[in-house]
Amino acid sequence: MLSLISRFPMRYSLVAAGLLSAGQALAQTGDEPVELTMYYPVAVGGALTDVVDGLVSDFEDEHPNIDVEAIYAGNYDDTRVRAMSAIEAGDAPQLSVMFSIDLFDLIEQDAIVAFDDLVETEEEQAWLDSFYPGLMENGQLDGQTYGIPFQRSTIVLYWNKDAFEAAGLDPEQPPETWEEMAEMGAAVREASDGEQWGVMVPSTGYPYWMFQAFAFQNGHRLMSEDGTEVYFDDPAAIEALEYWVSLADEHAAMPDGTIEWGTLRQNFLEQSTAMIWHSTGNLTAVREEADFDFGVAMLPMKTQRGSPTGGGNFYLFKDSSEEEQQAAMTFIRWMTAPERAAAWSIETGYMGVSPAAYETEALQDYIETFPPAAVARDQLEHGTAELATYQGGRVRRALDNAVQAALTGQMSPEEALTQAQREADAALRRYAR
């Protein structure tokens, strides 16, 4: 694989001039290379492991006294399990890319270090302050920063312009509202004589994430900022799940039952559905593989626009030496520098994590030729933090089960969310403040 530097020529002089901080100097003074282990997930498929390997190789070329072993650890849940198992076994990695919403669990287990504790210079503080605030919500607690944005996303709407045109719809006009999405989806289904679905929203993988988007679009936030309470059975949340169910039951725009996260991009590419809700992390793969004209838009609204942010943050683990922590921070700063963030966004579809990334010549040129690359960033204005609480796995599982029970007709939306609220309250009872 060609390096990202050769594939996307950029102003890398900034790296040498501006990023060799005191921490980097410390990491490069020893006779032996500082060895780092990093776990990372892939949640959208595609050749992202090759992209990560290319970045790590470029970093090691520039920093010969730091060796990084980047280990693909599965999806986000797999990566969390592997990292925590390694910590319990006394073989903790120095850093990892993990779910941004793992924050509360990692803090409760006293596993991670606040980046604020390692910042020593004004330059380092400026770096810490350089990210989009909307992406920092899931990485900060009580005034401390524990997670640095890396492979971050919002949910976006992909639509097939050819299918819209065949259904008599304006191919350049995606749905703006819930009502329009249902109507357009039904029109596609009817025009195709039942051969093509109008819309698919995944209900496996991360159903809580999709549901959170629906709820937020209906003006409702599902959790408290301190991670101790959730509000699953609010009338606005129930109405949101009722709408999701109605896409199949009432409008016949979406198939009944569960829709798989892992195969949904392929469903779209094979044109079995005209619209999908999915991560912007799929954007580059869709662009490379689609043999039809498609568009990308912000999600439709009920009372307001909105999508939860998603994806992974960098974390630093406590069970490492000061030298290792400084070397890890050097690597994270390098990986999130504007030029790398821009290249990562172009390669994958994930967001550039800082305003400076979108000011690079490479990303500006890319957006000019491919405007969908700016949709996730623009949607940040209407974003909200992803569902994150203490006992996060149990709480999300309760909500996932509720969503699937409603979509498969096992329970009504109200019954399902009432049960999920009871289960979440039980999990969070000891954290109430």
PDB file of C-alpha atoms in Angstrom, residues 160-421:
ATOM      1  CA  ASN A 160     -29.963   6.243  -4.675  1.00  0.00           C
ATOM      2  CA  LYS A 161     -30.681   9.061  -7.142  1.00  0.00           C
ATOM      3  CA  ASP A 162     -31.467   6.644  -9.968  1.00  0.00           C
ATOM      4  CA  ALA A 163     -34.106   4.924  -7.840  1.00  0.00           C
ATOM      5  CA  PHE A 164     -35.638   8.258  -6.906  1.00  0.00           C
ATOM      6  CA  GLU A 165     -35.865   9.272 -10.556  1.00  0.00           C
ATOM      7  CA  ALA A 166     -37.453   5.938 -11.492  1.00  0.00           C
ATOM      8  CA  ALA A 167     -40.084   6.521  -8.806  1.00  0.00           C
ATOM      9  CA  GLY A 168     -40.911   9.997 -10.128  1.00  0.00           C
ATOM     10  CA  LEU A 169     -39.111  11.735  -7.276  1.00  0.00           C
ATOM     11  CA  ASP A 170     -36.624  14.573  -7.574  1.00  0.00           C
ATOM     12  CA  PRO A 171     -33.276  12.737  -7.559  1.00  0.00           C
ATOM     13  CA  GLU A 172     -31.535  15.761  -6.091  1.00  0.00           C
ATOM     14  CA  GLN A 173     -33.954  16.159  -3.171  1.00  0.00           C
ATOM     15  CA  PRO A 174     -33.552  13.759  -0.232  1.00  0.00           C
ATOM     16  CA  PRO A 175     -36.230  13.641   2.480  1.00  0.00           C
ATOM     17  CA  GLU A 176     -36.138  16.533   4.913  1.00  0.00           C
ATOM     18  CA  THR A 177     -38.702  15.173   7.377  1.00  0.00           C
ATOM     19  CA  TRP A 178     -39.910  11.869   8.774  1.00  0.00           C
ATOM     20  CA  GLU A 179     -43.105  12.232   6.766  1.00  0.00           C
ATOM     21  CA  GLU A 180     -41.184  12.758   3.530  1.00  0.00           C
ATOM     22  CA  MET A 181     -38.923   9.771   4.182  1.00  0.00           C
ATOM     23  CA  ALA A 182     -41.935   7.512   4.686  1.00  0.00           C
ATOM     24  CA  GLU A 183     -43.683   8.870   1.592  1.00  0.00           C
ATOM     25  CA  MET A 184     -40.578   8.671  -0.622  1.00  0.00           C
ATOM     26  CA  GLY A 185     -39.776   5.197   0.619  1.00  0.00           C
ATOM     27  CA  ALA A 186     -43.293   4.009  -0.125  1.00  0.00           C
ATOM     28  CA  ALA A 187     -43.128   5.599  -3.598  1.00  0.00           C
ATOM     29  CA  VAL A 188     -39.917   3.707  -4.430  1.00  0.00           C
ATOM     30  CA  ARG A 189     -41.404   0.426  -3.223  1.00  0.00           C
ATOM     31  CA  GLU A 190     -44.535   0.915  -5.317  1.00  0.00           C
ATOM     32  CA  ALA A 191     -42.708   2.092  -8.455  1.00  0.00           C
ATOM     33  CA  SER A 192     -40.405  -0.949  -8.360  1.00  0.00           C
ATOM     34  CA  ASP A 193     -43.370  -3.364  -8.062  1.00  0.00           C
ATOM     35  CA  GLY A 194     -41.990  -4.516  -4.739  1.00  0.00           C
ATOM     36  CA  GLU A 195     -38.509  -5.250  -6.081  1.00  0.00           C
ATOM     37  CA  GLN A 196     -36.779  -2.469  -4.147  1.00  0.00           C
ATOM     38  CA  TRP A 197     -37.294  -1.271  -0.597  1.00  0.00           C
ATOM     39  CA  GLY A 198     -37.613   2.428   0.058  1.00  0.00           C
ATOM     40  CA  VAL A 199     -35.477   2.673   3.186  1.00  0.00           C
ATOM     41  CA  MET A 200     -33.538   0.458   5.584  1.00  0.00           C
ATOM     42  CA  VAL A 201     -32.415   1.462   9.074  1.00  0.00           C
ATOM     43  CA  PRO A 202     -30.207  -1.171  10.747  1.00  0.00           C
ATOM     44  CA  SER A 203     -31.542  -2.800  13.894  1.00  0.00           C
ATOM     45  CA  THR A 204     -28.564  -5.027  14.689  1.00  0.00           C
ATOM     46  CA  GLY A 205     -25.046  -3.930  15.559  1.00  0.00           C
ATOM     47  CA  TYR A 206     -25.908  -0.574  17.100  1.00  0.00           C
ATOM     48  CA  PRO A 207     -29.728  -0.302  17.251  1.00  0.00           C
ATOM     49  CA  TYR A 208     -29.543   1.995  20.286  1.00  0.00           C
ATOM     50  CA  TRP A 209     -27.554   4.468  18.113  1.00  0.00           C
ATOM     51  CA  MET A 210     -30.201   4.587  15.397  1.00  0.00           C
ATOM     52  CA  PHE A 211     -32.956   4.878  17.977  1.00  0.00           C
ATOM     53  CA  GLN A 212     -31.120   7.698  19.689  1.00  0.00           C
ATOM     54  CA  ALA A 213     -31.152   9.578  16.389  1.00  0.00           C
ATOM     55  CA  PHE A 214     -34.917   9.143  16.046  1.00  0.00           C
ATOM     56  CA  ALA A 215     -35.464  10.259  19.645  1.00  0.00           C
ATOM     57  CA  PHE A 216     -33.233  13.307  19.282  1.00  0.00           C
ATOM     58  CA  GLN A 217     -34.991  14.280  16.055  1.00  0.00           C
ATOM     59  CA  ASN A 218     -38.153  14.265  18.136  1.00  0.00           C
ATOM     60  CA  GLY A 219     -36.575  16.704  20.596  1.00  0.00           C
ATOM     61  CA  HIS A 220     -35.577  14.170  23.227  1.00  0.00           C
ATOM     62  CA  ARG A 221     -32.191  13.377  24.806  1.00  0.00           C
ATOM     63  CA  LEU A 222     -31.942   9.845  26.175  1.00  0.00           C
ATOM     64  CA  MET A 223     -29.469  10.302  29.051  1.00  0.00           C
ATOM     65  CA  SER A 224     -28.069  12.667  31.640  1.00  0.00           C
ATOM     66  CA  GLU A 225     -24.650  14.228  31.105  1.00  0.00           C
ATOM     67  CA  ASP A 226     -23.186  12.514  34.168  1.00  0.00           C
ATOM     68  CA  GLY A 227     -24.068   9.025  32.918  1.00  0.00           C
ATOM     69  CA  THR A 228     -26.296   8.136  35.867  1.00  0.00           C
ATOM     70  CA  GLU A 229     -29.799   8.346  34.372  1.00  0.00           C
ATOM     71  CA  VAL A 230     -31.631   7.444  31.152  1.00  0.00           C
ATOM     72  CA  TYR A 231     -35.043   8.475  29.846  1.00  0.00           C
ATOM     73  CA  PHE A 232     -36.120   5.653  27.555  1.00  0.00           C
ATOM     74  CA  ASP A 233     -39.862   5.668  28.386  1.00  0.00           C
ATOM     75  CA  ASP A 234     -40.487   9.363  27.753  1.00  0.00           C
ATOM     76  CA  PRO A 235     -43.466   9.961  25.419  1.00  0.00           C
ATOM     77  CA  ALA A 236     -41.159  11.533  22.807  1.00  0.00           C
ATOM     78  CA  ALA A 237     -38.985   8.409  22.821  1.00  0.00           C
ATOM     79  CA  ILE A 238     -42.009   6.138  22.486  1.00  0.00           C
ATOM     80  CA  GLU A 239     -43.277   8.228  19.564  1.00  0.00           C
ATOM     81  CA  ALA A 240     -39.862   7.896  17.903  1.00  0.00           C
ATOM     82  CA  LEU A 241     -39.901   4.102  18.115  1.00  0.00           C
ATOM     83  CA  GLU A 242     -43.509   4.038  16.903  1.00  0.00           C
ATOM     84  CA  TYR A 243     -42.418   5.939  13.798  1.00  0.00           C
ATOM     85  CA  TRP A 244     -39.539   3.515  13.148  1.00  0.00           C
ATOM     86  CA  VAL A 245     -41.961   0.579  13.404  1.00  0.00           C
ATOM     87  CA  SER A 246     -44.453   2.351  11.133  1.00  0.00           C
ATOM     88  CA  LEU A 247     -41.982   2.467   8.248  1.00  0.00           C
ATOM     89  CA  ALA A 248     -42.679  -1.245   7.794  1.00  0.00           C
ATOM     90  CA  ASP A 249     -46.107  -1.768   9.339  1.00  0.00           C
ATOM     91  CA  GLU A 250     -47.927   1.292   8.052  1.00  0.00           C
ATOM     92  CA  HIS A 251     -45.973   2.629   5.070  1.00  0.00           C
ATOM     93  CA  ALA A 252     -44.530  -0.637   3.673  1.00  0.00           C
ATOM     94  CA  ALA A 253     -41.348   1.320   2.916  1.00  0.00           C
ATOM     95  CA  MET A 254     -39.027  -0.900   4.972  1.00  0.00           C
ATOM     96  CA  PRO A 255     -38.866  -4.686   5.450  1.00  0.00           C
ATOM     97  CA  ASP A 256     -40.338  -6.254   8.572  1.00  0.00           C
ATOM     98  CA  GLY A 257     -38.099  -7.626  11.287  1.00  0.00           C
ATOM     99  CA  THR A 258     -34.415  -7.025  11.806  1.00  0.00           C
ATOM    100  CA  ILE A 259     -32.082  -5.336   9.341  1.00  0.00           C
ATOM    101  CA  GLU A 260     -28.424  -6.279   9.619  1.00  0.00           C
ATOM    102  CA  TRP A 261     -25.826  -3.576  10.236  1.00  0.00           C
ATOM    103  CA  GLY A 262     -22.996  -5.574   8.710  1.00  0.00           C
ATOM    104  CA  THR A 263     -24.646  -6.210   5.333  1.00  0.00           C
ATOM    105  CA  LEU A 264     -26.583  -2.968   4.932  1.00  0.00           C
ATOM    106  CA  ARG A 265     -23.953  -1.205   2.847  1.00  0.00           C
ATOM    107  CA  GLN A 266     -24.016  -4.137   0.441  1.00  0.00           C
ATOM    108  CA  ASN A 267     -27.816  -3.990   0.349  1.00  0.00           C
ATOM    109  CA  PHE A 268     -27.503  -0.400  -0.789  1.00  0.00           C
ATOM    110  CA  LEU A 269     -24.805  -1.151  -3.346  1.00  0.00           C
ATOM    111  CA  GLU A 270     -26.894  -4.004  -4.755  1.00  0.00           C
ATOM    112  CA  GLN A 271     -29.846  -1.571  -4.972  1.00  0.00           C
ATOM    113  CA  SER A 272     -32.166  -3.667  -2.842  1.00  0.00           C
ATOM    114  CA  THR A 273     -32.985  -0.431  -0.992  1.00  0.00           C
ATOM    115  CA  ALA A 274     -33.052   3.169  -2.173  1.00  0.00           C
ATOM    116  CA  MET A 275     -32.124   4.748   1.160  1.00  0.00           C
ATOM    117  CA  ILE A 276     -30.106   3.661   4.173  1.00  0.00           C
ATOM    118  CA  TRP A 277     -29.114   5.176   7.494  1.00  0.00           C
ATOM    119  CA  HIS A 278     -25.498   4.332   8.231  1.00  0.00           C
ATOM    120  CA  SER A 279     -22.187   5.683   9.465  1.00  0.00           C
ATOM    121  CA  THR A 280     -20.340   8.253   7.418  1.00  0.00           C
ATOM    122  CA  GLY A 281     -17.432   5.851   7.875  1.00  0.00           C
ATOM    123  CA  ASN A 282     -18.863   3.959   4.876  1.00  0.00           C
ATOM    124  CA  LEU A 283     -18.659   6.952   2.581  1.00  0.00           C
ATOM    125  CA  THR A 284     -15.440   6.227   0.724  1.00  0.00           C
ATOM    126  CA  ALA A 285     -16.334   2.568   0.224  1.00  0.00           C
ATOM    127  CA  VAL A 286     -19.741   3.495  -1.187  1.00  0.00           C
ATOM    128  CA  ARG A 287     -18.140   6.036  -3.508  1.00  0.00           C
ATOM    129  CA  GLU A 288     -15.663   3.478  -4.803  1.00  0.00           C
ATOM    130  CA  GLU A 289     -18.161   0.639  -5.250  1.00  0.00           C
ATOM    131  CA  ALA A 290     -21.499   2.179  -6.272  1.00  0.00           C
ATOM    132  CA  ASP A 291     -22.329   1.819  -9.963  1.00  0.00           C
ATOM    133  CA  PHE A 292     -25.236   4.271  -9.708  1.00  0.00           C
ATOM    134  CA  ASP A 293     -25.583   7.938  -8.835  1.00  0.00           C
ATOM    135  CA  PHE A 294     -26.042   8.450  -5.110  1.00  0.00           C
ATOM    136  CA  GLY A 295     -26.262  11.273  -2.627  1.00  0.00           C
ATOM    137  CA  VAL A 296     -25.556  11.790   1.066  1.00  0.00           C
ATOM    138  CA  ALA A 297     -27.651  14.006   3.320  1.00  0.00           C
ATOM    139  CA  MET A 298     -28.282  14.884   6.925  1.00  0.00           C
ATOM    140  CA  LEU A 299     -30.897  12.715   8.599  1.00  0.00           C
ATOM    141  CA  PRO A 300     -34.534  13.804   8.287  1.00  0.00           C
ATOM    142  CA  MET A 301     -36.235  15.558  11.167  1.00  0.00           C
ATOM    143  CA  LYS A 302     -39.424  15.557  13.199  1.00  0.00           C
ATOM    144  CA  THR A 303     -39.141  18.585  15.485  1.00  0.00           C
ATOM    145  CA  GLN A 304     -35.420  19.166  14.887  1.00  0.00           C
ATOM    146  CA  ARG A 305     -32.501  17.845  12.890  1.00  0.00           C
ATOM    147  CA  GLY A 306     -30.093  15.618  14.710  1.00  0.00           C
ATOM    148  CA  SER A 307     -27.732  12.686  14.916  1.00  0.00           C
ATOM    149  CA  PRO A 308     -25.683  11.330  17.778  1.00  0.00           C
ATOM    150  CA  THR A 309     -21.976  11.309  17.155  1.00  0.00           C
ATOM    151  CA  GLY A 310     -20.326   7.919  17.077  1.00  0.00           C
ATOM    152  CA  GLY A 311     -17.073   6.062  16.666  1.00  0.00           C
ATOM    153  CA  GLY A 312     -13.804   5.684  18.493  1.00  0.00           C
ATOM    154  CA  ASN A 313     -11.451   7.743  20.626  1.00  0.00           C
ATOM    155  CA  PHE A 314      -7.835   7.273  21.598  1.00  0.00           C
ATOM    156  CA  TYR A 315      -7.279   6.334  25.258  1.00  0.00           C
ATOM    157  CA  LEU A 316      -4.077   6.127  27.297  1.00  0.00           C
ATOM    158  CA  PHE A 317      -3.816   3.341  29.869  1.00  0.00           C
ATOM    159  CA  LYS A 318      -2.424   3.745  33.362  1.00  0.00           C
ATOM    160  CA  ASP A 319      -0.311   0.606  33.504  1.00  0.00           C
ATOM    161  CA  SER A 320       2.529   2.086  31.450  1.00  0.00           C
ATOM    162  CA  SER A 321       5.660   4.059  32.198  1.00  0.00           C
ATOM    163  CA  GLU A 322       5.968   7.815  31.884  1.00  0.00           C
ATOM    164  CA  GLU A 323       8.185   7.307  28.836  1.00  0.00           C
ATOM    165  CA  GLU A 324       5.576   5.055  27.228  1.00  0.00           C
ATOM    166  CA  GLN A 325       2.796   7.522  27.976  1.00  0.00           C
ATOM    167  CA  GLN A 326       4.754  10.363  26.415  1.00  0.00           C
ATOM    168  CA  ALA A 327       5.541   8.236  23.366  1.00  0.00           C
ATOM    169  CA  ALA A 328       1.877   7.265  23.086  1.00  0.00           C
ATOM    170  CA  MET A 329       0.855  10.889  23.288  1.00  0.00           C
ATOM    171  CA  THR A 330       3.386  11.705  20.561  1.00  0.00           C
ATOM    172  CA  PHE A 331       1.751   9.071  18.361  1.00  0.00           C
ATOM    173  CA  ILE A 332      -1.777  10.301  19.095  1.00  0.00           C
ATOM    174  CA  ARG A 333      -0.808  13.892  18.359  1.00  0.00           C
ATOM    175  CA  TRP A 334       0.725  12.781  15.071  1.00  0.00           C
ATOM    176  CA  MET A 335      -2.320  10.717  14.120  1.00  0.00           C
ATOM    177  CA  THR A 336      -4.736  13.569  14.838  1.00  0.00           C
ATOM    178  CA  ALA A 337      -2.698  16.372  13.251  1.00  0.00           C
ATOM    179  CA  PRO A 338      -4.731  18.202  10.580  1.00  0.00           C
ATOM    180  CA  GLU A 339      -2.914  16.592   7.659  1.00  0.00           C
ATOM    181  CA  ARG A 340      -3.412  13.057   8.953  1.00  0.00           C
ATOM    182  CA  ALA A 341      -6.991  13.757  10.001  1.00  0.00           C
ATOM    183  CA  ALA A 342      -7.669  15.024   6.484  1.00  0.00           C
ATOM    184  CA  ALA A 343      -6.034  11.993   4.858  1.00  0.00           C
ATOM    185  CA  TRP A 344      -7.902   9.622   7.187  1.00  0.00           C
ATOM    186  CA  SER A 345     -11.203  11.304   6.281  1.00  0.00           C
ATOM    187  CA  ILE A 346     -10.487  11.017   2.561  1.00  0.00           C
ATOM    188  CA  GLU A 347      -9.429   7.380   2.857  1.00  0.00           C
ATOM    189  CA  THR A 348     -12.394   6.285   4.961  1.00  0.00           C
ATOM    190  CA  GLY A 349     -15.266   8.743   5.084  1.00  0.00           C
ATOM    191  CA  TYR A 350     -14.851   9.293   8.823  1.00  0.00           C
ATOM    192  CA  MET A 351     -14.820  12.911   9.891  1.00  0.00           C
ATOM    193  CA  GLY A 352     -11.834  15.174  10.084  1.00  0.00           C
ATOM    194  CA  VAL A 353     -11.806  15.628  13.842  1.00  0.00           C
ATOM    195  CA  SER A 354     -10.784  19.286  13.975  1.00  0.00           C
ATOM    196  CA  PRO A 355     -11.678  22.460  12.089  1.00  0.00           C
ATOM    197  CA  ALA A 356      -8.025  22.630  11.014  1.00  0.00           C
ATOM    198  CA  ALA A 357      -8.409  19.323   9.172  1.00  0.00           C
ATOM    199  CA  TYR A 358     -11.035  20.903   6.935  1.00  0.00           C
ATOM    200  CA  GLU A 359      -8.718  23.844   6.291  1.00  0.00           C
ATOM    201  CA  THR A 360      -6.059  21.632   4.715  1.00  0.00           C
ATOM    202  CA  GLU A 361      -5.674  21.920   0.982  1.00  0.00           C
ATOM    203  CA  ALA A 362      -6.233  18.186   0.535  1.00  0.00           C
ATOM    204  CA  LEU A 363      -9.604  18.048   2.293  1.00  0.00           C
ATOM    205  CA  GLN A 364     -10.792  21.330   0.798  1.00  0.00           C
ATOM    206  CA  ASP A 365     -10.004  20.013  -2.679  1.00  0.00           C
ATOM    207  CA  TYR A 366     -11.678  16.697  -1.904  1.00  0.00           C
ATOM    208  CA  ILE A 367     -14.879  18.335  -0.668  1.00  0.00           C
ATOM    209  CA  GLU A 368     -14.951  20.583  -3.732  1.00  0.00           C
ATOM    210  CA  THR A 369     -14.937  17.533  -5.999  1.00  0.00           C
ATOM    211  CA  PHE A 370     -17.063  15.352  -3.666  1.00  0.00           C
ATOM    212  CA  PRO A 371     -19.424  17.499  -1.529  1.00  0.00           C
ATOM    213  CA  PRO A 372     -20.876  14.530   0.440  1.00  0.00           C
ATOM    214  CA  ALA A 373     -17.571  14.483   2.361  1.00  0.00           C
ATOM    215  CA  ALA A 374     -18.762  17.580   4.254  1.00  0.00           C
ATOM    216  CA  VAL A 375     -22.181  16.270   5.330  1.00  0.00           C
ATOM    217  CA  ALA A 376     -21.125  14.604   8.583  1.00  0.00           C
ATOM    218  CA  ARG A 377     -19.147  17.675   9.611  1.00  0.00           C
ATOM    219  CA  ASP A 378     -22.049  19.990   8.814  1.00  0.00           C
ATOM    220  CA  GLN A 379     -24.406  17.755  10.766  1.00  0.00           C
ATOM    221  CA  LEU A 380     -22.311  18.306  13.901  1.00  0.00           C
ATOM    222  CA  GLU A 381     -24.211  21.560  14.297  1.00  0.00           C
ATOM    223  CA  HIS A 382     -27.241  19.368  14.994  1.00  0.00           C
ATOM    224  CA  GLY A 383     -25.387  16.636  16.871  1.00  0.00           C
ATOM    225  CA  THR A 384     -25.597  15.220  20.350  1.00  0.00           C
ATOM    226  CA  ALA A 385     -23.332  12.997  22.412  1.00  0.00           C
ATOM    227  CA  GLU A 386     -23.778   9.277  21.847  1.00  0.00           C
ATOM    228  CA  LEU A 387     -25.636   7.327  24.537  1.00  0.00           C
ATOM    229  CA  ALA A 388     -23.092   6.804  27.316  1.00  0.00           C
ATOM    230  CA  THR A 389     -23.674   5.792  30.927  1.00  0.00           C
ATOM    231  CA  TYR A 390     -22.158   3.803  33.712  1.00  0.00           C
ATOM    232  CA  GLN A 391     -22.863   0.100  33.208  1.00  0.00           C
ATOM    233  CA  GLY A 392     -22.978   1.041  29.548  1.00  0.00           C
ATOM    234  CA  GLY A 393     -23.104  -2.490  28.202  1.00  0.00           C
ATOM    235  CA  ARG A 394     -26.135  -3.440  30.305  1.00  0.00           C
ATOM    236  CA  VAL A 395     -27.946  -0.196  29.579  1.00  0.00           C
ATOM    237  CA  ARG A 396     -27.385  -0.345  25.834  1.00  0.00           C
ATOM    238  CA  ARG A 397     -28.334  -4.025  25.760  1.00  0.00           C
ATOM    239  CA  ALA A 398     -31.653  -3.204  27.413  1.00  0.00           C
ATOM    240  CA  LEU A 399     -32.372  -0.570  24.783  1.00  0.00           C
ATOM    241  CA  ASP A 400     -31.169  -2.769  21.905  1.00  0.00           C
ATOM    242  CA  ASN A 401     -33.509  -5.531  23.038  1.00  0.00           C
ATOM    243  CA  ALA A 402     -36.404  -3.088  23.270  1.00  0.00           C
ATOM    244  CA  VAL A 403     -35.832  -1.777  19.761  1.00  0.00           C
ATOM    245  CA  GLN A 404     -35.661  -5.273  18.306  1.00  0.00           C
ATOM    246  CA  ALA A 405     -38.721  -6.440  20.250  1.00  0.00           C
ATOM    247  CA  ALA A 406     -40.742  -3.551  18.844  1.00  0.00           C
ATOM    248  CA  LEU A 407     -39.493  -3.962  15.273  1.00  0.00           C
ATOM    249  CA  THR A 408     -40.213  -7.697  15.264  1.00  0.00           C
ATOM    250  CA  GLY A 409     -43.684  -7.218  16.751  1.00  0.00           C
ATOM    251  CA  GLN A 410     -42.975  -9.022  19.998  1.00  0.00           C
ATOM    252  CA  MET A 411     -43.898  -5.953  22.069  1.00  0.00           C
ATOM    253  CA  SER A 412     -45.400  -2.549  21.445  1.00  0.00           C
ATOM    254  CA  PRO A 413     -42.940   0.370  21.479  1.00  0.00           C
ATOM    255  CA  GLU A 414     -44.348   1.566  24.786  1.00  0.00           C
ATOM    256  CA  GLU A 415     -44.106  -1.868  26.406  1.00  0.00           C
ATOM    257  CA  ALA A 416     -40.594  -2.411  25.103  1.00  0.00           C
ATOM    258  CA  LEU A 417     -39.261   0.955  26.243  1.00  0.00           C
ATOM    259  CA  THR A 418     -40.951   0.674  29.627  1.00  0.00           C
ATOM    260  CA  GLN A 419     -39.161  -2.625  30.176  1.00  0.00           C
ATOM    261  CA  ALA A 420     -35.862  -1.155  28.983  1.00  0.00           C
ATOM    262  CA  GLN A 421     -36.272   1.734  31.414  1.00  0.00           C
TER     263      GLN A 421
END
